[in-house]
Coordinates of C-alpha atoms and ligand atoms in Angstrom, one line a residue:
M1 CA 121.1 89.1 120.4
C2 CA 124.3 89.8 118.5
G3 CA 124.3 90.6 114.8
I4 CA 126.4 88.3 112.5
V5 CA 127.4 88.7 108.9
G6 CA 129.7 86.6 106.7
Y7 CA 130.6 87.1 103.0
V8 CA 132.6 85.5 100.3
G9 CA 132.3 86.7 96.7
E10 CA 133.7 89.3 94.4
K11 CA 132.6 92.5 96.0
S12 CA 134.4 94.4 98.8
A13 CA 133.8 92.3 101.8
Q14 CA 134.2 95.3 104.1
D15 CA 131.4 97.1 102.3
V16 CA 129.1 94.1 102.3
V17 CA 129.8 93.3 105.9
I18 CA 129.5 96.9 107.3
E19 CA 126.2 97.4 105.3
G20 CA 124.9 94.1 106.7
L21 CA 125.9 95.1 110.3
R22 CA 124.1 98.4 109.8
R23 CA 120.9 96.5 109.1
L24 CA 121.5 94.1 112.0
E25 CA 122.6 96.6 114.6
Y26 CA 119.2 96.5 116.2
R27 CA 120.2 93.0 117.5
G28 CA 123.0 94.4 119.7
Y29 CA 125.0 97.5 119.8
D30 CA 127.6 97.3 122.6
S31 CA 130.5 97.0 120.2
A32 CA 131.2 96.1 116.6
G33 CA 134.0 94.4 114.7
I34 CA 135.1 93.0 111.4
A35 CA 137.7 90.6 110.1
L36 CA 138.9 90.3 106.5
V37 CA 141.2 87.7 104.9
H38 CA 143.9 89.3 102.9
E39 CA 147.0 87.7 101.4
G40 CA 147.3 85.0 104.0
S41 CA 146.6 87.3 107.0
I42 CA 143.6 88.3 109.0
L43 CA 143.0 92.0 109.1
S44 CA 140.7 93.1 111.9
D45 CA 139.3 96.1 113.6
K46 CA 136.8 96.3 116.5
K47 CA 135.5 99.1 118.7
A48 CA 133.3 99.4 121.7
G49 CA 130.0 101.3 121.3
K50 CA 127.8 101.6 118.2
L51 CA 128.8 100.6 114.7
A52 CA 129.5 104.3 113.9
N53 CA 132.6 104.0 116.1
L54 CA 134.0 101.2 114.1
E55 CA 133.1 102.9 110.8
K56 CA 135.0 106.0 112.0
D57 CA 138.0 104.0 112.9
L58 CA 138.0 102.2 109.6
A59 CA 137.8 105.5 107.8
E60 CA 140.9 106.7 109.7
H61 CA 142.8 103.3 109.5
P62 CA 141.6 101.6 106.3
L63 CA 142.0 97.9 105.9
E64 CA 143.4 96.4 102.7
A65 CA 140.8 95.2 100.1
S66 CA 139.4 91.8 100.5
T67 CA 136.5 89.7 99.2
T68 CA 136.1 87.4 102.2
G69 CA 135.1 88.7 105.6
I70 CA 133.0 88.4 108.7
G71 CA 131.5 91.1 111.0
H72 CA 129.7 91.3 114.4
T73 CA 127.6 93.7 116.5
R74 CA 127.6 92.6 120.1
W75 CA 125.1 92.4 123.0
A76 CA 127.5 91.7 125.9
T77 CA 127.1 88.5 128.0
H78 CA 130.5 87.5 129.2
G79 CA 132.9 90.5 129.6
A80 CA 132.2 94.2 129.6
P81 CA 131.4 96.0 126.3
T82 CA 135.0 97.1 125.6
D83 CA 137.3 97.1 122.6
R84 CA 139.1 94.1 124.1
N85 CA 136.0 92.1 124.4
A86 CA 134.5 93.1 121.0
H87 CA 134.4 90.4 118.4
P88 CA 136.1 89.0 116.2
H89 CA 138.4 87.0 118.5
L90 CA 141.6 85.7 117.0
G91 CA 143.6 82.6 117.8
Q92 CA 146.9 83.1 119.4
H93 CA 148.8 83.1 116.0
D94 CA 146.2 85.4 114.4
R95 CA 145.4 82.7 111.9
V96 CA 141.7 82.1 112.7
A97 CA 139.1 84.8 113.5
V98 CA 135.7 84.0 115.1
I99 CA 132.5 85.8 115.8
H100 CA 129.8 84.4 118.1
N101 CA 126.2 84.9 119.2
G102 CA 125.1 82.9 122.3
I103 CA 126.8 81.6 125.4
I104 CA 129.4 78.8 125.6
E105 CA 128.4 77.3 128.9
N106 CA 131.5 75.2 129.4
F107 CA 133.9 78.0 128.5
A108 CA 135.5 78.1 131.9
A109 CA 136.7 74.5 131.7
L110 CA 137.9 75.0 128.1
R111 CA 139.6 78.2 129.0
G112 CA 141.4 76.4 131.9
E113 CA 142.5 73.7 129.6
L114 CA 143.9 76.2 127.0
E115 CA 145.7 78.2 129.7
D116 CA 147.3 75.0 131.1
A117 CA 148.6 74.5 127.5
G118 CA 150.1 77.9 127.5
V119 CA 147.6 79.9 125.6
E120 CA 147.4 83.5 126.7
M121 CA 143.8 84.9 126.7
R122 CA 143.3 88.3 125.2
S123 CA 139.7 88.9 126.4
D124 CA 137.2 88.2 129.1
T125 CA 134.7 86.5 126.7
D126 CA 133.5 83.0 126.5
T127 CA 134.0 83.2 122.7
E128 CA 137.7 83.4 122.7
V129 CA 138.2 79.8 123.6
V130 CA 136.6 78.9 120.2
S131 CA 139.2 80.8 118.2
H132 CA 142.0 79.0 120.0
L133 CA 140.4 75.6 119.6
L134 CA 139.7 76.2 115.9
E135 CA 143.2 77.5 115.3
A136 CA 144.7 74.4 117.0
E137 CA 142.7 72.2 114.7
V138 CA 143.7 74.0 111.5
E139 CA 147.3 74.1 112.5
A140 CA 147.1 70.4 113.0
G141 CA 146.0 70.0 109.4
A142 CA 142.2 70.0 109.4
D143 CA 140.4 72.3 107.0
L144 CA 138.2 74.9 108.7
T145 CA 135.0 73.0 108.1
V146 CA 136.3 69.9 109.8
A147 CA 137.8 72.0 112.5
M148 CA 134.4 73.6 113.1
Q149 CA 132.7 70.2 113.3
R150 CA 135.2 68.9 115.8
V151 CA 135.1 72.0 118.0
C152 CA 131.3 72.2 118.0
Q153 CA 131.2 68.7 119.5
R154 CA 133.1 70.0 122.5
L155 CA 130.9 73.0 123.1
A156 CA 127.9 73.2 125.5
G157 CA 125.4 76.0 125.3
A158 CA 123.8 78.0 122.6
F159 CA 125.8 79.4 119.7
T160 CA 126.1 80.7 116.2
L161 CA 129.8 80.8 115.3
V162 CA 131.3 82.1 112.1
A163 CA 135.0 81.8 111.3
V164 CA 137.6 82.5 108.7
D165 CA 141.1 81.0 108.3
A166 CA 143.9 83.3 106.9
A167 CA 145.3 80.3 105.0
D168 CA 142.0 79.4 103.3
P169 CA 140.8 82.8 101.9
A170 CA 137.9 81.7 99.8
R171 CA 135.9 80.0 102.6
V172 CA 133.7 81.1 105.5
V173 CA 132.5 78.5 107.9
A174 CA 129.6 78.8 110.4
A175 CA 127.8 76.6 112.9
R176 CA 124.6 76.9 114.8
R177 CA 123.0 75.4 117.9
N178 CA 119.9 77.0 119.5
S179 CA 120.9 80.3 117.9
P180 CA 119.9 82.0 114.6
L181 CA 121.8 81.7 111.3
V182 CA 120.6 81.9 107.7
V183 CA 122.5 81.6 104.5
G184 CA 122.0 84.1 101.6
L185 CA 122.3 82.5 98.2
G186 CA 123.9 84.7 95.5
E187 CA 125.5 84.3 92.1
G188 CA 129.3 84.0 92.5
E189 CA 128.8 85.1 96.1
N190 CA 127.2 83.8 99.3
F191 CA 126.3 85.3 102.6
L192 CA 125.7 84.4 106.2
G193 CA 123.5 86.4 108.6
S194 CA 121.7 86.3 111.9
D195 CA 118.7 87.1 109.8
V196 CA 118.0 87.9 106.2
A197 CA 118.3 91.7 106.8
A198 CA 122.1 91.1 106.7
F199 CA 122.0 90.4 102.9
I200 CA 118.6 91.5 101.7
E201 CA 120.0 94.1 99.3
H202 CA 122.0 91.4 97.6
T203 CA 119.7 88.4 97.5
R204 CA 116.2 87.3 98.5
E205 CA 117.0 83.6 98.2
A206 CA 117.9 82.1 101.5
L207 CA 118.7 78.8 103.1
E208 CA 117.3 77.8 106.5
L209 CA 119.6 75.7 108.6
G210 CA 118.7 73.0 111.1
Q211 CA 119.9 72.4 114.6
D212 CA 123.5 71.4 115.1
Q213 CA 124.6 72.1 111.6
V214 CA 127.8 73.4 110.1
V215 CA 127.7 75.4 106.8
T216 CA 130.6 76.3 104.5
I217 CA 130.2 79.0 102.0
T218 CA 132.5 79.7 99.1
R219 CA 131.9 81.8 95.9
E220 CA 130.7 78.7 94.1
G221 CA 128.4 77.1 96.6
V222 CA 127.2 76.1 100.0
E223 CA 127.7 72.9 101.9
V224 CA 125.9 71.8 105.0
T225 CA 126.8 69.0 107.4
G226 CA 126.0 67.9 110.9
F227 CA 128.5 68.4 113.7
D228 CA 129.6 64.8 113.0
G229 CA 130.4 65.6 109.4
S230 CA 127.4 63.7 107.9
P231 CA 125.9 65.4 104.9
A232 CA 122.8 67.6 105.5
E233 CA 120.6 69.9 103.6
G234 CA 119.2 73.4 104.4
K235 CA 115.7 74.4 103.4
H236 CA 115.6 76.9 100.5
Y237 CA 113.1 79.8 100.7
H238 CA 112.3 83.1 99.1
V239 CA 112.2 86.1 101.3
D240 CA 108.9 87.9 100.7
W241 CA 110.0 91.4 101.5
D242 CA 112.7 93.6 100.0
L243 CA 115.2 96.2 100.8
S244 CA 112.6 99.1 101.0
A245 CA 111.0 97.3 104.0
A246 CA 114.3 97.5 105.8
E247 CA 114.7 101.2 105.2
K248 CA 113.3 104.1 107.4
D249 CA 111.3 105.5 104.5
G250 CA 111.5 109.1 105.5
H251 CA 110.8 108.5 109.2
D252 CA 113.3 109.5 111.9
W253 CA 113.1 106.1 113.6
F254 CA 112.3 102.6 112.5
M255 CA 109.9 102.4 115.4
R256 CA 107.9 105.4 114.2
K257 CA 107.8 103.9 110.7
E258 CA 106.6 100.6 112.1
I259 CA 103.8 102.3 114.1
F260 CA 102.6 104.0 111.0
E261 CA 102.8 100.7 109.0
Q262 CA 100.2 99.1 111.3
P263 CA 97.2 99.7 109.1
H264 CA 99.0 97.7 106.3
A265 CA 100.4 95.2 108.7
V266 CA 97.1 94.4 110.2
A267 CA 95.5 94.1 106.7
D268 CA 98.3 91.8 105.6
A269 CA 97.9 89.6 108.7
L270 CA 94.2 89.1 107.7
L271 CA 94.8 88.6 104.0
G272 CA 93.8 85.3 102.5
R273 CA 92.6 83.9 105.8
H274 CA 89.0 83.3 104.8
S275 CA 87.4 81.7 101.8
P276 CA 84.8 83.5 99.6
G277 CA 82.2 81.4 101.5
G278 CA 83.3 83.1 104.7
R279 CA 85.0 80.1 106.3
L280 CA 88.4 80.8 108.0
Q281 CA 91.3 79.0 106.5
L282 CA 94.8 79.0 108.0
D283 CA 97.2 77.5 105.5
E284 CA 100.0 76.8 108.0
M285 CA 97.6 75.1 110.5
R286 CA 99.1 71.7 110.2
L287 CA 97.0 70.3 113.1
S288 CA 93.9 68.3 112.0
E289 CA 90.4 69.3 112.9
Q290 CA 90.2 66.3 115.2
E291 CA 93.4 67.3 117.0
L292 CA 91.9 70.7 117.5
R293 CA 88.6 69.3 118.8
D294 CA 90.6 67.2 121.3
V295 CA 92.3 70.2 122.9
D296 CA 91.2 70.5 126.5
K297 CA 93.6 73.3 127.6
I298 CA 95.6 76.0 125.9
I299 CA 98.8 77.5 127.4
L300 CA 100.1 80.6 125.7
V301 CA 103.8 81.2 126.3
A302 CA 105.8 84.3 125.4
C303 CA 107.9 87.1 126.8
G304 CA 107.7 90.8 126.9
T305 CA 105.3 92.4 124.5
A306 CA 104.4 89.0 123.0
F307 CA 103.3 87.9 126.5
Y308 CA 100.9 90.9 126.6
A309 CA 99.5 89.8 123.3
G310 CA 99.0 86.4 124.9
L311 CA 97.0 88.0 127.7
V312 CA 94.7 89.5 125.2
A313 CA 94.4 86.2 123.4
K314 CA 93.3 84.5 126.5
Y315 CA 90.3 86.8 126.9
A316 CA 89.3 86.3 123.2
I317 CA 90.0 82.5 122.9
E318 CA 88.2 81.6 126.1
H319 CA 85.2 83.7 125.3
W320 CA 84.9 82.3 121.8
T321 CA 85.8 78.6 122.4
R322 CA 85.2 78.0 126.1
I323 CA 88.6 76.2 126.2
P324 CA 90.5 77.1 129.4
C325 CA 93.5 79.2 128.6
E326 CA 96.6 80.0 130.7
V327 CA 99.2 82.6 129.8
E328 CA 102.7 82.2 131.1
L329 CA 106.0 83.9 130.8
A330 CA 108.0 81.4 128.8
H331 CA 111.0 81.4 131.2
E332 CA 108.7 80.7 134.2
F333 CA 106.7 78.0 132.4
R334 CA 109.8 76.0 131.4
Y335 CA 111.1 75.6 134.9
R336 CA 108.0 75.0 137.0
D337 CA 107.1 71.5 135.7
P338 CA 103.8 72.5 134.1
I339 CA 101.0 69.9 133.7
L340 CA 101.0 69.0 130.0
T341 CA 99.2 66.3 128.2
Q342 CA 98.8 65.4 124.5
D343 CA 95.5 67.4 124.6
T344 CA 97.2 70.5 125.8
L345 CA 97.8 73.0 123.0
V346 CA 100.8 75.2 123.7
V347 CA 100.7 78.5 121.7
A348 CA 104.1 80.2 121.5
I349 CA 104.0 83.9 120.5
S350 CA 107.2 85.4 119.2
Q351 CA 107.9 88.1 116.7
S352 CA 111.5 87.0 116.1
G353 CA 110.9 83.3 116.4
E354 CA 114.3 83.1 118.1
T355 CA 113.6 84.1 121.7
A356 CA 115.5 81.5 123.7
D357 CA 113.1 81.4 126.6
T358 CA 110.2 80.7 124.3
L359 CA 112.1 78.2 122.3
M360 CA 113.0 76.2 125.4
A361 CA 109.4 76.3 126.6
I362 CA 108.1 74.8 123.4
R363 CA 110.8 72.1 123.4
H364 CA 109.8 71.2 126.9
A365 CA 106.1 71.1 125.9
R366 CA 106.8 68.9 122.9
A367 CA 108.9 66.6 125.0
Q368 CA 105.8 66.1 127.2
G369 CA 103.7 65.1 124.2
S370 CA 101.8 68.4 123.8
R371 CA 101.2 70.0 120.5
V372 CA 102.7 73.4 119.8
L373 CA 101.4 76.2 117.6
A374 CA 103.6 79.2 116.9
I375 CA 102.4 82.7 116.2
C376 CA 105.4 84.2 114.6
N377 CA 106.6 87.0 112.3
T378 CA 109.8 85.6 111.0
N379 CA 109.8 83.0 108.2
G380 CA 112.4 80.4 108.6
S381 CA 113.1 81.1 112.3
T382 CA 113.5 78.4 114.9
I383 CA 110.3 78.5 116.8
P384 CA 107.9 77.9 113.9
R385 CA 110.3 75.3 112.5
E386 CA 110.1 73.4 115.7
S387 CA 106.3 73.8 116.1
D388 CA 103.6 71.5 114.9
A389 CA 101.7 74.4 113.3
V390 CA 102.2 78.1 112.7
I391 CA 100.3 81.2 112.0
Y392 CA 102.6 83.8 110.5
T393 CA 101.8 87.4 111.3
H394 CA 103.1 88.8 108.0
A395 CA 104.0 92.2 109.6
G396 CA 107.2 92.5 107.5
P397 CA 110.6 93.1 109.2
E398 CA 110.4 94.8 112.6
I399 CA 113.7 96.6 113.2
G400 CA 112.9 99.0 116.1
V401 CA 113.8 97.2 119.3
A402 CA 110.4 98.1 120.8
S403 CA 107.8 95.9 119.3
T404 CA 104.8 97.7 117.7
K405 CA 103.4 96.2 114.5
G406 CA 104.7 92.9 115.9
F407 CA 102.2 93.3 118.8
S408 CA 99.2 94.3 116.7
T409 CA 99.7 91.5 114.2
Q410 CA 100.2 89.0 117.1
L411 CA 96.8 90.2 118.3
V412 CA 95.3 89.6 114.8
A413 CA 96.8 86.1 114.6
S414 CA 95.5 85.3 118.1
Y415 CA 92.0 86.4 117.2
L416 CA 92.2 84.3 114.0
L417 CA 93.3 81.3 116.1
G418 CA 90.4 81.8 118.5
L419 CA 87.9 82.1 115.7
Y420 CA 89.3 79.1 113.8
L421 CA 89.0 77.0 116.9
A422 CA 85.5 78.2 117.4
Q423 CA 84.7 77.3 113.8
V424 CA 86.2 73.8 114.2
R425 CA 84.6 73.1 117.5
G426 CA 81.3 74.7 116.6
T427 CA 81.2 77.1 119.6
M428 CA 80.3 80.1 117.4
Y429 CA 77.9 80.2 114.4
G430 CA 79.3 81.0 111.0
D431 CA 77.7 84.4 110.9
E432 CA 79.1 85.3 114.3
I433 CA 82.6 84.4 113.1
R434 CA 82.0 86.4 109.9
G435 CA 80.8 89.3 112.1
V436 CA 84.1 89.4 114.1
V437 CA 86.1 89.0 110.9
H438 CA 84.2 91.9 109.4
E439 CA 85.1 94.0 112.5
L440 CA 88.7 93.0 112.1
E441 CA 88.7 94.1 108.5
Q442 CA 87.7 97.6 109.7
M443 CA 90.8 97.8 112.0
P444 CA 93.3 99.1 109.4
G445 CA 90.9 102.1 108.8
H446 CA 90.4 102.6 112.5
I447 CA 94.2 102.5 113.2
Q448 CA 94.8 105.0 110.4
G449 CA 92.3 107.3 112.0
I450 CA 94.2 107.3 115.2
L451 CA 97.5 107.8 113.4
D452 CA 96.0 110.8 111.5
R453 CA 95.5 112.4 114.9
K454 CA 99.1 111.9 116.0
D455 CA 99.7 115.6 116.7
A456 CA 97.4 115.6 119.8
I457 CA 99.4 112.7 121.2
Y458 CA 102.7 114.3 120.4
A459 CA 101.5 117.5 122.2
L460 CA 100.8 115.3 125.3
A461 CA 104.3 113.9 125.1
A462 CA 105.8 117.4 124.9
D463 CA 103.7 118.3 128.0
L464 CA 104.9 115.3 129.9
A465 CA 108.5 115.4 129.0
D466 CA 109.5 116.0 132.6
A467 CA 107.4 113.2 134.1
R468 CA 109.4 110.8 136.3
S469 CA 106.7 108.2 136.8
V470 CA 103.6 107.3 134.8
L471 CA 100.9 104.8 135.6
F472 CA 98.7 102.9 133.2
L473 CA 95.3 101.4 134.2
G474 CA 93.1 99.0 132.3
R475 CA 90.4 96.4 132.8
H476 CA 89.7 93.1 131.0
A477 CA 91.3 93.3 127.5
G478 CA 92.5 96.8 128.4
F479 CA 94.7 95.5 131.2
P480 CA 97.3 94.0 128.8
V481 CA 97.2 97.3 126.9
A482 CA 98.1 99.1 130.2
L483 CA 101.0 96.7 130.7
E484 CA 102.2 97.2 127.1
G485 CA 101.9 101.0 127.4
A486 CA 104.1 100.9 130.6
L487 CA 106.6 98.6 129.0
K488 CA 107.0 100.9 125.9
L489 CA 107.7 103.8 128.2
K490 CA 110.2 101.9 130.4
E491 CA 112.2 100.6 127.5
L492 CA 112.3 103.8 125.5
A493 CA 112.1 106.7 128.0
Y494 CA 113.8 105.0 130.9
I495 CA 111.2 106.3 133.3
H496 CA 109.3 104.5 136.0
A497 CA 106.1 103.2 134.5
E498 CA 103.7 100.5 135.8
G499 CA 100.6 99.0 134.4
F500 CA 97.8 97.8 136.7
A501 CA 94.4 96.2 136.4
A502 CA 92.2 99.0 137.6
G503 CA 90.3 96.7 139.9
E504 CA 93.6 96.0 141.8
L505 CA 94.2 99.7 142.5
K506 CA 92.5 99.7 145.8
H507 CA 94.4 96.7 146.9
G508 CA 97.7 98.7 147.1
P509 CA 98.8 100.6 144.0
I510 CA 96.5 103.6 144.8
A511 CA 99.0 104.5 147.5
L512 CA 101.3 105.6 144.6
I513 CA 98.9 108.3 143.5
E514 CA 100.0 111.8 144.3
E515 CA 99.4 115.3 143.1
G516 CA 100.0 115.6 139.3
L517 CA 101.0 111.9 138.7
P518 CA 100.1 111.1 135.1
V519 CA 97.8 108.1 134.8
F520 CA 96.7 106.7 131.4
C521 CA 93.4 104.9 131.7
V522 CA 92.1 102.6 129.0
V523 CA 88.3 102.9 129.3
P524 CA 86.4 99.9 128.1
P525 CA 83.7 100.4 125.4
Q526 CA 80.4 101.7 126.7
G527 CA 78.5 98.6 125.6
R528 CA 80.2 96.7 128.4
D529 CA 78.3 98.5 131.2
Q530 CA 79.8 97.0 134.2
L531 CA 83.4 97.1 133.1
H532 CA 82.9 100.6 131.7
D533 CA 81.3 102.0 134.8
K534 CA 83.7 100.4 137.2
M535 CA 86.6 101.9 135.3
I536 CA 85.0 105.3 135.5
S537 CA 84.7 104.8 139.3
A538 CA 88.4 104.0 139.5
I539 CA 89.2 107.1 137.5
Q540 CA 87.2 109.2 140.0
E541 CA 89.1 107.6 142.8
I542 CA 92.5 108.5 141.5
R543 CA 91.5 112.0 140.4
A544 CA 90.2 112.7 143.9
R545 CA 93.7 112.0 145.1
G546 CA 95.4 114.4 142.6
A547 CA 96.2 112.1 139.6
R548 CA 96.4 113.7 136.2
T549 CA 94.0 111.5 134.2
L550 CA 94.8 110.8 130.6
L551 CA 91.9 108.8 129.2
L552 CA 91.7 106.6 126.2
A553 CA 87.9 106.3 125.6
E554 CA 85.4 105.7 122.9
E555 CA 84.7 108.7 120.7
D556 CA 81.1 109.2 121.8
D557 CA 81.5 108.3 125.4
P558 CA 79.9 111.1 127.4
A559 CA 80.9 109.7 130.8
V560 CA 84.7 110.5 130.5
A561 CA 84.9 114.2 130.0
P562 CA 84.1 115.3 133.6
Y563 CA 87.0 113.1 134.9
A564 CA 89.6 113.7 132.3
D565 CA 92.6 116.1 132.1
S566 CA 93.0 114.8 128.6
V567 CA 91.0 112.4 126.4
I568 CA 92.4 110.5 123.4
Y569 CA 89.3 109.3 121.6
L570 CA 89.2 105.8 120.1
P571 CA 86.9 104.4 117.4
R572 CA 83.9 102.3 118.4
V573 CA 85.0 98.7 118.3
P574 CA 84.0 95.4 120.1
V575 CA 85.5 95.1 123.5
L576 CA 87.7 92.2 122.7
L577 CA 89.2 94.0 119.7
Q578 CA 89.8 97.3 121.5
P579 CA 93.5 96.5 122.3
L580 CA 94.2 96.9 118.6
V581 CA 93.3 100.5 118.6
A582 CA 94.0 101.4 122.2
V583 CA 97.7 100.5 122.0
V584 CA 98.4 102.8 119.1
P585 CA 98.3 106.1 121.0
L586 CA 100.5 104.6 123.7
Q587 CA 103.1 103.5 121.2
L588 CA 103.1 107.0 119.6
F589 CA 103.3 108.6 123.0
A590 CA 106.4 106.5 124.1
C591 CA 108.1 107.0 120.8
E592 CA 107.6 110.7 120.8
L593 CA 108.5 111.2 124.5
A594 CA 111.7 109.2 124.1
S595 CA 112.6 111.0 121.0
R596 CA 112.1 114.4 122.7
M597 CA 114.3 113.2 125.6
G598 CA 117.1 112.7 123.1
H599 CA 117.1 108.9 123.5
D600 CA 118.0 106.5 120.7
V601 CA 114.5 105.2 120.1
D602 CA 115.5 102.3 117.9
Q603 CA 118.3 101.1 120.1
P604 CA 117.4 101.6 123.7
R605 CA 120.1 101.1 126.3
N606 CA 120.9 97.6 127.5
L607 CA 118.3 96.0 125.1
A608 CA 118.5 93.9 122.0
K609 CA 115.8 93.0 119.5
S610 CA 116.0 89.3 119.7
V611 CA 116.9 87.7 123.1
T612 CA 118.7 84.5 122.0
V613 CA 120.1 83.6 125.4
E614 CA 118.2 82.3 128.4
Ligands
M6R701 O1 110.8 88.2 119.4 P1 109.9 88.0 120.6 O2 108.4 88.4 120.2 O3 109.9 86.6 121.1 O4 110.4 89.0 121.7 C1 109.8 89.0 123.0 C2 110.3 90.1 123.8 O5 111.7 90.1 124.0 C3 109.9 91.5 123.1 O6 108.6 91.6 122.9 C4 110.4 92.7 124.0 O7 109.7 92.7 125.2 C5 110.3 94.0 123.2 N1 111.5 94.8 123.5 C6 109.2 94.8 123.6 O8 109.1 96.0 122.9

C-alpha cells in the first residue's frame, strides 16, 4: 500500500527520494514525508495529502543537503491521514527515523510498554512504536542493523520498515515480513524501494529479498541477514523494463496510456509461448507433466479485477480441460477451511504479486499440500516467489490504480494455462490448440481496432457525464466483463455501478430499471445461438421498462440495432476470447467519464495500487 524509498550514495538524497516517491505515489497518497541525515541530525518534513503538498513545503522550507535519506507515501491504516500521522516517525530524541508499510499487530501492547517507560507518543500510528524501540536499541550501543534485527523479533504482523540513525549517516537499514521491499544496486550508491519503480531511473539491477530479512545498504554494498542476525542472500535480477515504461508518454493519465498499451501487452504476453512446431511451452511452469495430469480440481484465487480474470479463466479452462474449476475471492477462501488435497491446483492471479489476501490464500493452500501456480505481472514479487510455478503476464509496469492491461494479460495467461493443461492431458487436439493460439494472436490487432474508434466511446462518456447509476449485464464469459465494467466505473467515477449476469435479472435486479437508466450489455457472439438470443431477450425486457441500452455486440450482428440506444461494435472473435475485446470500451468509458468529472484517474480516492494488508 504505502510507497517506500531509501537512498545512500553521492547524489542529493532529497532529489532521489522525492523522484522515487513520485513514481511510487500510486501505492498510497494520503500523506508524504521524507527524512535526511545531516551532520548528526535527522532533518524531516511531512505533509498530509498528495506528494505535491510535501514538495511545496520543501520548496518553501528547504532542508540541508544530504546524501542519505528515506521517504514515504502513505495509505492510512492506523490513524487519520494528517501531518501528525504522516511518516517518517522519529524516536523521542529525534535520533532515529522510521517509515513503514503494513500493520504492526501487537502495537497496542508495545505502545503501553513504552508509555509506562515514560515515552510520549507523537502520533496515532502503529509505526511510531518501532522508532522508539529502535532508538532505545541504538542508544544502548547496538548499531542500526542489530537494532533492527532485535526489534523485528518483537513485532507481529506485516511490515516493511526502513530506518536511518542520525549518528550513523552512511547506512540505511530495512526489514521485511509479508510486505514488499526490493534493493536497487548502483555503483557507489544503493537504493531501497517498495518496487523497482522507486529507482528505475538509476539502476535496473535489483535484489529480491526473502521473508523475515534485514538489509543494510551503504555506498559500498548491501548486506542481508535474517532477523536472528544469521547471514542471508538476496536474489539478483535484471529489470526488463526501463524508465520510459514508467512515464506517461504524452497521455494525460497512466491509466489511459496503459489502456492504449494493450495491443503490445497482449502480444508480449503471448511471445515465446509456443515452439515452431506449434506446441505450447511455458518456461516458468515448474510443475511436471505428471503433476499436471494428476490435478483433479483447480481453485482460482484472486481479488478485484484479478478475480474477474479468474471468472473468465474458469469458463475457458473447464471447457478445454474438463477439470472442475472454482473461483474464489482470496480473502474468503483463506478463512473458510477449503477442501484441498495434493491434487488440487490453486491458481493465484495477481498483477502486483503482493496482494496480502492472495498471498495468505496461497500459503494456506501450500500448507495443506496443494500446488500453487501464480499468474503475475511483477517479477521478483512475493506471490510468484512462494508459488510452485508461475506464468508471468509481461504487461510491463502498471501504474494507474485501476487495472487495465493487467487484466487483459491475466486473461491471456489464463488462456495459455488452459491450453497448456489441455495439451498435457490430451483433452484437445494439437490443431485445436493451434487454432485458439492463432485467434489469440489476432487479438492485438482487434484491440487496436477498438482503440482506433475511441472517439465514439468518449462521446458516450460525455453524454452520460450526469449519470448517477449505471448497470452492466453479461452472460457466460461476458458476465465477468460486466462485473469489471462496473468496478472500473465505481473506482474511478465514484458512481453506483453494478454488474449482473443477464439471466439473473428477472430474479430481482430488474426492479432497478427505470426510465433512462443506462445499461451496458455485453452481447455474446452470434455463433452461440442460445446465449446470444437469450441476451437479446433480456435487452428487450429492460428496454421495455425504460432502460437506455448501450450494447457491445459483434460488428455484423443484425439482431442488436432494433433494441439499442447505442451500439459499440466488437470484432468477430470466439466466445471464450470475447472478454479480451469487450472490456476495452468499458475501460475507455470509465477513464474518460472520470476524467471529465475532474477526478484523479490514476489515484482514485481511498484506493491504493497494491493492497498489502489483509
Ligand atoms: O495486484 P492484484 O492483481 O493482486 O490486485 C488485486 C486488486 O486489488 C486489483 O485488481 C483492484 O481491484 C484494482 N483496483 C482494480 O482496478
